[in-house]
CSV table of C-alpha atoms and ligand atoms in Angstrom, one decimal:
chain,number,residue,atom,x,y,z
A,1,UNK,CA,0.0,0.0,0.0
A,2,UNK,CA,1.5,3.4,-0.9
A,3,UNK,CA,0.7,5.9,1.7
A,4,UNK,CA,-1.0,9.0,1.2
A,5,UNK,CA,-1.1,12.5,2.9
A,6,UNK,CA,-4.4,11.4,4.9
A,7,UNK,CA,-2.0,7.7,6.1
A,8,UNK,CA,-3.4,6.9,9.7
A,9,UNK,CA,0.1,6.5,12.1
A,10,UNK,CA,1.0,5.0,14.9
A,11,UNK,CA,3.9,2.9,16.6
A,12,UNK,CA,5.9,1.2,19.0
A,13,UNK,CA,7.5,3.1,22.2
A,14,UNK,CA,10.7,1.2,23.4
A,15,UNK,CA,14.5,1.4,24.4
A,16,UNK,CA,15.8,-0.5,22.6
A,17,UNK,CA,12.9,-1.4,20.0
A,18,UNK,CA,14.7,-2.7,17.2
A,19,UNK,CA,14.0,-6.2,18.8
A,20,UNK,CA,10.4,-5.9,18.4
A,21,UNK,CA,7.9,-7.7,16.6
A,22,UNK,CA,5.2,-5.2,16.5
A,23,UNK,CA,5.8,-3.3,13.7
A,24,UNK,CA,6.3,-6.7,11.7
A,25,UNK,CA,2.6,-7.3,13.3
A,26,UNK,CA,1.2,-4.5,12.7
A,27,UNK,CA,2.8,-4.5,9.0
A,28,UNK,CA,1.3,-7.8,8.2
A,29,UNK,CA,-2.4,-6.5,9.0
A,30,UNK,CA,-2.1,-3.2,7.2
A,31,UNK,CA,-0.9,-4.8,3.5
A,32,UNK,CA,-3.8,-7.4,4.0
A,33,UNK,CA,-6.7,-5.4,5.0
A,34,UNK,CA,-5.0,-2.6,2.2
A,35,UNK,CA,-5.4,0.2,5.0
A,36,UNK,CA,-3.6,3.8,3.8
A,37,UNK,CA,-2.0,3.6,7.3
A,38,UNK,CA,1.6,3.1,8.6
A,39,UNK,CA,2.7,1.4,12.0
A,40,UNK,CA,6.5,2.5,13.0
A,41,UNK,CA,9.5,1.4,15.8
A,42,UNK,CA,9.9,4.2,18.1
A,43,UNK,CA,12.7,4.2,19.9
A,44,UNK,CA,12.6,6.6,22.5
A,45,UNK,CA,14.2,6.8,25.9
A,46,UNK,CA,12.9,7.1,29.2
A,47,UNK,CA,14.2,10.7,29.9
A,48,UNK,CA,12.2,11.4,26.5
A,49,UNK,CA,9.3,9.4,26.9
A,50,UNK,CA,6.5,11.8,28.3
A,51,UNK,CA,7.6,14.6,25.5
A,52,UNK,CA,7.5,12.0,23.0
A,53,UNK,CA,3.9,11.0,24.2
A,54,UNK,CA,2.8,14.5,24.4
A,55,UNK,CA,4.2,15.7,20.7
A,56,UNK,CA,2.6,12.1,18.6
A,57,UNK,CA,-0.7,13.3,18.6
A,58,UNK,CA,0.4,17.0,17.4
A,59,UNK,CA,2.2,15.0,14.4
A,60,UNK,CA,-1.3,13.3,13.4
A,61,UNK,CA,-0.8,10.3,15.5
A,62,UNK,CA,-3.4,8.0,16.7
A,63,UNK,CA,-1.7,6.3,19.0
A,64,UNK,CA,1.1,3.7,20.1
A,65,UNK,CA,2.5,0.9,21.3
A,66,UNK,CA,4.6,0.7,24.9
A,67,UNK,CA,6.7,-1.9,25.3
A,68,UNK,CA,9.6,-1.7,27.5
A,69,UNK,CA,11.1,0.5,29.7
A,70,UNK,CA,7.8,2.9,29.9
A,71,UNK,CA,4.8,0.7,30.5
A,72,UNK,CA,4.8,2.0,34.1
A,73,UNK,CA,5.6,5.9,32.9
A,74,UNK,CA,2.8,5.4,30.4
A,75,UNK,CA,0.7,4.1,33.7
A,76,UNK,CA,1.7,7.2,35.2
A,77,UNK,CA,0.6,9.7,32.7
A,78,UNK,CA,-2.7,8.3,31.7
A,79,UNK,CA,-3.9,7.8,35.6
A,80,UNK,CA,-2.6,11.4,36.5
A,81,UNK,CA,-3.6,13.2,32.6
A,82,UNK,CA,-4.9,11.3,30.6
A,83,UNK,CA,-7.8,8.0,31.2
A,84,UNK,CA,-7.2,4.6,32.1
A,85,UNK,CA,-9.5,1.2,30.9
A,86,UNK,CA,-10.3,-0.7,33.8
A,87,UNK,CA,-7.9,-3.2,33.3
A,88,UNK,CA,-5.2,-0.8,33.5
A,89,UNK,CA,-6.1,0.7,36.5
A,90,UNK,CA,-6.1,-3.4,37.7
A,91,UNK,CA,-3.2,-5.0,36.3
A,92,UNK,CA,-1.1,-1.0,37.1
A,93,UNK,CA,0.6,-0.8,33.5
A,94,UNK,CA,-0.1,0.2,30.4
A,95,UNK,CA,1.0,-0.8,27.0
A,96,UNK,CA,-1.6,0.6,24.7
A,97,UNK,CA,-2.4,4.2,24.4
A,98,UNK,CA,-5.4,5.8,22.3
A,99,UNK,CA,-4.8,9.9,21.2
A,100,UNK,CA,-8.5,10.5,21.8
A,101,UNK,CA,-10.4,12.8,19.4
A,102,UNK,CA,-11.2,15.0,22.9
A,103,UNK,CA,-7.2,15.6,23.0
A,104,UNK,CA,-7.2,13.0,26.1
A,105,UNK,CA,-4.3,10.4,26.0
A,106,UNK,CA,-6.0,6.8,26.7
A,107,UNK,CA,-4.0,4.1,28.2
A,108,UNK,CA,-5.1,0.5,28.3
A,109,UNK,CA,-3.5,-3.4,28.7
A,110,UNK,CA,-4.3,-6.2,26.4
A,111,UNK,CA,-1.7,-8.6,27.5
A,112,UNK,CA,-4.7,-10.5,29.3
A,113,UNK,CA,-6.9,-10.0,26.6
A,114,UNK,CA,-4.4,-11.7,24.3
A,115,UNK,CA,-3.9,-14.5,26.4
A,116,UNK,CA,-7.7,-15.5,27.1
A,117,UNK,CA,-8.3,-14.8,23.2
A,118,UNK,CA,-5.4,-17.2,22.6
A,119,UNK,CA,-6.4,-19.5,24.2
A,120,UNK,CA,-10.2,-19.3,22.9
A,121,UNK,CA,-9.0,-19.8,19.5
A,122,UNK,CA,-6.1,-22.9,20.5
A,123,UNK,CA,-8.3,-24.6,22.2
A,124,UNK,CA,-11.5,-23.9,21.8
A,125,UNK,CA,-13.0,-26.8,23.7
A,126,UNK,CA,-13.6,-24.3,26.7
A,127,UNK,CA,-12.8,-27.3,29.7
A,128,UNK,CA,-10.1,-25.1,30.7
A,129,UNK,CA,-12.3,-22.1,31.5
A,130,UNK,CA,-13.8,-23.7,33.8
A,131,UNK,CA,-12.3,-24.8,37.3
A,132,UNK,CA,-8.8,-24.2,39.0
A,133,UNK,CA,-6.3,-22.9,37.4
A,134,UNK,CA,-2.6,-22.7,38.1
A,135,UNK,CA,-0.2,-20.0,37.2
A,136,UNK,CA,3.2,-19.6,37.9
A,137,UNK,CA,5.3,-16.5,38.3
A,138,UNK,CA,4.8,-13.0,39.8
A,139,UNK,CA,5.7,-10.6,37.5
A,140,UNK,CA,4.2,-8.3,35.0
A,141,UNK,CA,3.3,-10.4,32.6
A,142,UNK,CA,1.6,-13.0,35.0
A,143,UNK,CA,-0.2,-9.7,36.6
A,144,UNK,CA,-1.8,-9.5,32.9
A,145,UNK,CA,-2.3,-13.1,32.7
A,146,UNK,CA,-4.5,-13.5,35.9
A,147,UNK,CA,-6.6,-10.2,35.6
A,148,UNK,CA,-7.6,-11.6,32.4
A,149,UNK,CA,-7.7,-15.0,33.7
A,150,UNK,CA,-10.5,-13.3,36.5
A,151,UNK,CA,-12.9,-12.4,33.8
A,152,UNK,CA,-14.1,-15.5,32.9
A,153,UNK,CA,-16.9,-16.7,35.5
A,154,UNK,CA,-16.0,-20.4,35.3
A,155,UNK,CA,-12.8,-19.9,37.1
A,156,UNK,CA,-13.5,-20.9,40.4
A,157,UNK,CA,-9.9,-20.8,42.1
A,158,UNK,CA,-6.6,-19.6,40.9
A,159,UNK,CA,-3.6,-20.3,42.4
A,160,UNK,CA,-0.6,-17.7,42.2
A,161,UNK,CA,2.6,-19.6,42.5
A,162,UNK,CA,5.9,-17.9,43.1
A,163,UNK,CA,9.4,-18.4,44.3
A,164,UNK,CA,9.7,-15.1,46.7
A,165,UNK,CA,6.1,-15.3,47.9
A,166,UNK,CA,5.7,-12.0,48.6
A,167,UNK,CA,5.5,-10.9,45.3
A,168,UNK,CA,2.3,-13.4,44.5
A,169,UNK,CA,0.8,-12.1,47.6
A,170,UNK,CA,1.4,-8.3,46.1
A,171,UNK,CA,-0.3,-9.3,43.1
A,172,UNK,CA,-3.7,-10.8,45.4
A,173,UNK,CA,-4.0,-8.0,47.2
A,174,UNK,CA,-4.1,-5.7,44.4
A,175,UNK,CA,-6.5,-7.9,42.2
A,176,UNK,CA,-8.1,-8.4,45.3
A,177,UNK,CA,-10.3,-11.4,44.0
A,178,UNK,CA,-11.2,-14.2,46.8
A,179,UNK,CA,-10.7,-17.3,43.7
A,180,UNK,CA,-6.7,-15.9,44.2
A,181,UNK,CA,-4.9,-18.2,46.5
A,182,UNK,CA,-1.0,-18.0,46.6
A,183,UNK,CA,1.6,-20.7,47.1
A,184,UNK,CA,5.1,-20.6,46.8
A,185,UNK,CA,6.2,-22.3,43.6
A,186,UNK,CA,7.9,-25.2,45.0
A,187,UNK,CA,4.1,-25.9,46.7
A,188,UNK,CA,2.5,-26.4,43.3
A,189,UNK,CA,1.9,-30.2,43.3
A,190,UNK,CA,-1.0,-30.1,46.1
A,191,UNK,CA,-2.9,-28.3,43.5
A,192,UNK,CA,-2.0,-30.4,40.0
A,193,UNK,CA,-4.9,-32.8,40.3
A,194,UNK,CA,-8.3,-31.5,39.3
A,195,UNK,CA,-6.3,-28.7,37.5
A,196,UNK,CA,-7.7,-27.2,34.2
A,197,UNK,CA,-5.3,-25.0,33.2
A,198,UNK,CA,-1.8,-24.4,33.7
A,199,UNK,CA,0.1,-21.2,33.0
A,200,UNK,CA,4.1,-20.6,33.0
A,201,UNK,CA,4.6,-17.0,33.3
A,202,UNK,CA,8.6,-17.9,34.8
A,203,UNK,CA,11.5,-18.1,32.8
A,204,UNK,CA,13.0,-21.5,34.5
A,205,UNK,CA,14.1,-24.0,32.2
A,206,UNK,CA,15.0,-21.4,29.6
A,207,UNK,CA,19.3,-21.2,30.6
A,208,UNK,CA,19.4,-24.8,29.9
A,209,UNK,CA,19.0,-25.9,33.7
A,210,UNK,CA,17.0,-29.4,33.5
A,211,UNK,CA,14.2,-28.1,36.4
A,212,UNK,CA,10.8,-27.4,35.2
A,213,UNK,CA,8.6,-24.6,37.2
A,214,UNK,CA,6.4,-27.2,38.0
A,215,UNK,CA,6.2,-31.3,38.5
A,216,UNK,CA,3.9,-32.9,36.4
A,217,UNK,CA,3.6,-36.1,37.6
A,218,UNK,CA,0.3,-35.9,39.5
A,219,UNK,CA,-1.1,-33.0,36.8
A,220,UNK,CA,-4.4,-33.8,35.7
A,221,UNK,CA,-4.2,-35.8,32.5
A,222,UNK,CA,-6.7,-32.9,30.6
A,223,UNK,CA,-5.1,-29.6,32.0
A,224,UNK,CA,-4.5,-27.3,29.3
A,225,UNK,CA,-0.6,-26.6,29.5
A,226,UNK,CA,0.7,-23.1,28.3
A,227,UNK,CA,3.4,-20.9,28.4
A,228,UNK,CA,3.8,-16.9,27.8
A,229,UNK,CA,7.5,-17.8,26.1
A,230,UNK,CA,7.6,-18.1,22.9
A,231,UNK,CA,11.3,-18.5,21.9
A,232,UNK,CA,11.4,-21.7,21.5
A,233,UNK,CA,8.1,-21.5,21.0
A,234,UNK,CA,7.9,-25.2,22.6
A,235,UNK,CA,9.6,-24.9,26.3
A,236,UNK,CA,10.7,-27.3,28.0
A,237,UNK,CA,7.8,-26.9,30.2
A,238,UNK,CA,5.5,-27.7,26.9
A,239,UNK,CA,7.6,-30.3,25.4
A,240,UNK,CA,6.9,-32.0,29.0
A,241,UNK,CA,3.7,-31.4,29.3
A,242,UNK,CA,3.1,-32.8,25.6
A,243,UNK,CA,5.0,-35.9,26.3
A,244,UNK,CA,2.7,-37.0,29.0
A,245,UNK,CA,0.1,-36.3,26.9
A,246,UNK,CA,-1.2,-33.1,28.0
A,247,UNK,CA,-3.0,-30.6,25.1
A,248,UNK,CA,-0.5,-27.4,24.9
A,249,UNK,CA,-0.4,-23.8,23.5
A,250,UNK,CA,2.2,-22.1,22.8
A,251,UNK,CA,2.7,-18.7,23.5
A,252,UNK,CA,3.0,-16.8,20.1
A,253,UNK,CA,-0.6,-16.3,20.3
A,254,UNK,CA,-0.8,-14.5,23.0
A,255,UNK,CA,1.4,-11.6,21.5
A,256,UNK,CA,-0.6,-11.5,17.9
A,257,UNK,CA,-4.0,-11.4,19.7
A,258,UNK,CA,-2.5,-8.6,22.7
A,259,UNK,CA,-2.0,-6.6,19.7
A,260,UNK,CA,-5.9,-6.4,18.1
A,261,UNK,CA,-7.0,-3.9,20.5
A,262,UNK,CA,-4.6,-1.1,19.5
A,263,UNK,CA,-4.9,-2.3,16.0
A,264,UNK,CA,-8.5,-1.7,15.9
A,265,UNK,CA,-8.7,1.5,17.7
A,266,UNK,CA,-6.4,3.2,15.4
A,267,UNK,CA,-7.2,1.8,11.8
A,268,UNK,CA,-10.3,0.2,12.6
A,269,UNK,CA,-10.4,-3.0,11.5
A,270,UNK,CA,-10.5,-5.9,14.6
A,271,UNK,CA,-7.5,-8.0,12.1
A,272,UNK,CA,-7.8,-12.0,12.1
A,273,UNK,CA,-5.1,-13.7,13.8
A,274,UNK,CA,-4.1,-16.8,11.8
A,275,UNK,CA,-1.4,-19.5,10.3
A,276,UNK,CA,-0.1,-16.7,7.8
A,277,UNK,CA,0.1,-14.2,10.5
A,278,UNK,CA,1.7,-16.5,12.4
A,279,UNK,CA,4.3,-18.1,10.2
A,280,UNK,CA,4.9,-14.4,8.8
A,281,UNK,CA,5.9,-13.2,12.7
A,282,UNK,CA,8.0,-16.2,13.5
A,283,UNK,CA,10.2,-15.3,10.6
A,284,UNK,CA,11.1,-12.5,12.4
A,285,UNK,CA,11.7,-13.7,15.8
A,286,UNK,CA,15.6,-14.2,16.5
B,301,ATR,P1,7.9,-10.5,33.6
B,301,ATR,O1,7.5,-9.1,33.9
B,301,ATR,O2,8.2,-10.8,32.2
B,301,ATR,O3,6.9,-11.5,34.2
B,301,ATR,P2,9.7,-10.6,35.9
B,301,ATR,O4,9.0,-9.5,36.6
B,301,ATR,O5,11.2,-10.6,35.9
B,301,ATR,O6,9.3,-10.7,34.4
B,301,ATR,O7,9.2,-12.0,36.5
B,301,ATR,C1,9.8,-13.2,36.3
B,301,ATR,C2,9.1,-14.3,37.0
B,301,ATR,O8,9.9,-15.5,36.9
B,301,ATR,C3,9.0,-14.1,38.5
B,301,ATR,O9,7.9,-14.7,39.0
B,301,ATR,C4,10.3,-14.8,39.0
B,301,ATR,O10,10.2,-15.2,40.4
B,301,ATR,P3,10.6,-14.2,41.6
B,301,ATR,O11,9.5,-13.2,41.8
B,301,ATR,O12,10.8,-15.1,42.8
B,301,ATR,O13,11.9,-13.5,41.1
B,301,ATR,C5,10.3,-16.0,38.1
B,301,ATR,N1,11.6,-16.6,38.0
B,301,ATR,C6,12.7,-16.2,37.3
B,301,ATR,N2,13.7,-17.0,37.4
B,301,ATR,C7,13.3,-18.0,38.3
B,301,ATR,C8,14.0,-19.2,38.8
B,301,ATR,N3,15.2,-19.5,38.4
B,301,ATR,N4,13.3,-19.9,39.7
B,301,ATR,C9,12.0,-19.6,40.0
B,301,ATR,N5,11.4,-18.5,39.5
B,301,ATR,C10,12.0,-17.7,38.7
């Protein structure tokens, strides 16, 4: 698509950003939906980040990307300036923002949003919607990951496992939701029988150590394995899990679908994640 003078922009905030993926994304969805629009790496750093934000939407912008350092500094600025989405003000970070038409600088997170919808559409038989579910780590990304995990009624109990416990109870008390229970992460087996889903939001097993973040041994035979990695985008933890013959997902979808949101809002088209999309990403992915 050749862009005109009236090509709708946006990008990707980072330090360093040549690394990402989203502008390959973002690419992909533009040439197939033939949209005059362009989607750019930004790389900005954190000393420049707010005057960055302030000056896109006086060059035409319609929004961005935050990847990091400045999902918390976008937090920031959208809770104190701008507006949050609920699930912002939740999960506490912010990696999409919306230059309203109102001038208002809109701040949202679809890293949960991309996991449940990965999941819907890898395994749409919905049993692991329903029950406990398991997920391990305490970070950002598993913050995401359980708010998003929350919405869905079915989900009757949800245990937060983490190596420095602390940090899972941090996350319960500010998603403050009685299905959370916490555990450190070498508790997990207790809770692997009559488990639906299980979630690796660590990175242990990725530095070539043998350990896996969890034992699978007394894991219900049906769980739903997945993991947020997705380089290799079948861990250790999934090539496991597989072997016994648990179902898995990878975690490739999780970034395509995060990235519909954003997409939408600023060339309006909800884009189809899919095989091509897929294939066309991983080519990318060092
Ligand atoms: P992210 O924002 O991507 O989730 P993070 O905040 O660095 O990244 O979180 C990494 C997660 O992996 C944490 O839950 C971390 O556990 P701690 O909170 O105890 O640090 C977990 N993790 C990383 N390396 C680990 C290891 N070797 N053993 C157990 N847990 C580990």
């Amino acid at each position: 698509m050749m862009l005109t003078g009236k090509a709708r922009l946006a990008g990707v905030l980072g330090w360093p950003v040549a690394h990402s993926l989203s502008p390959r994304l973002h690419g992909f969805w533009l040439h197939r939906h033939g949209i005059d629009g362009a989607y750019l790496p930004l790389p900005v750093r954190s000393e420049d980040f707010l005057e960055v934000v302030r000056a896109l939407p006086k060059a035409g912008f319609r929004g961005a990307n935050v990847t990091v350092p400045h999902k918390e500094a976008a937090f920031a600025l959208c809770r104190d300036h701008g507006r949050l989405s609920d699930r912002a003000r939740r999960v506490g970070s912010v990696n999409t923002l919306v230059f309203a038409e109102d001038g208002v600088i809109e701040g949202d997170t679809t890293d949960g949003f991309g996991f449940v919808a990965n999941l819907r559409q890898e395994a749409p038989d919905d049993r692991w919607t329903r029950g406990r579910a398991v997920v391990l780590g305490a970070g950002g990304a598993a913050r995401s990951v359980v708010a998003g995990l929350l919405e869905l009624p079915g989900i009757t109990e949800l245990v937060l496992a983490n190596r420095t416990l602390r940090r899972a109870e941090e996350v319960a008390a500010d998603l403050a939701d009685a299905r959370i229970r916490v555990c450190a992460l070498d508790g997990t087996a207790a809770f692997a029988d009559h488990c639906a889903l299980v979630v690796n939001t660590t990175s242990v097993g990725l530095k070539g150590e043998q350990s896996l973040p969890m034992p699978l041994d007394a894991l219900d035979p049906a769980a739903l394995v997945t993991d947020i990695v997705y380089h290799p985008l079948v861990t250790p933890f999934l090539a496991a899990a597989q072997a016994r013959g648990n179902p898995i997902v990878d975690g490739l979808g999780m970034l395509l679908h995060q990235a519909r949101p954003g997409f939408q809002a600023w060339f309006g088209v909800d884009p189809e994640v899919d095989a091509d999309l897929r294939a066309h990403v991983l080519a990318g992915a060092v």
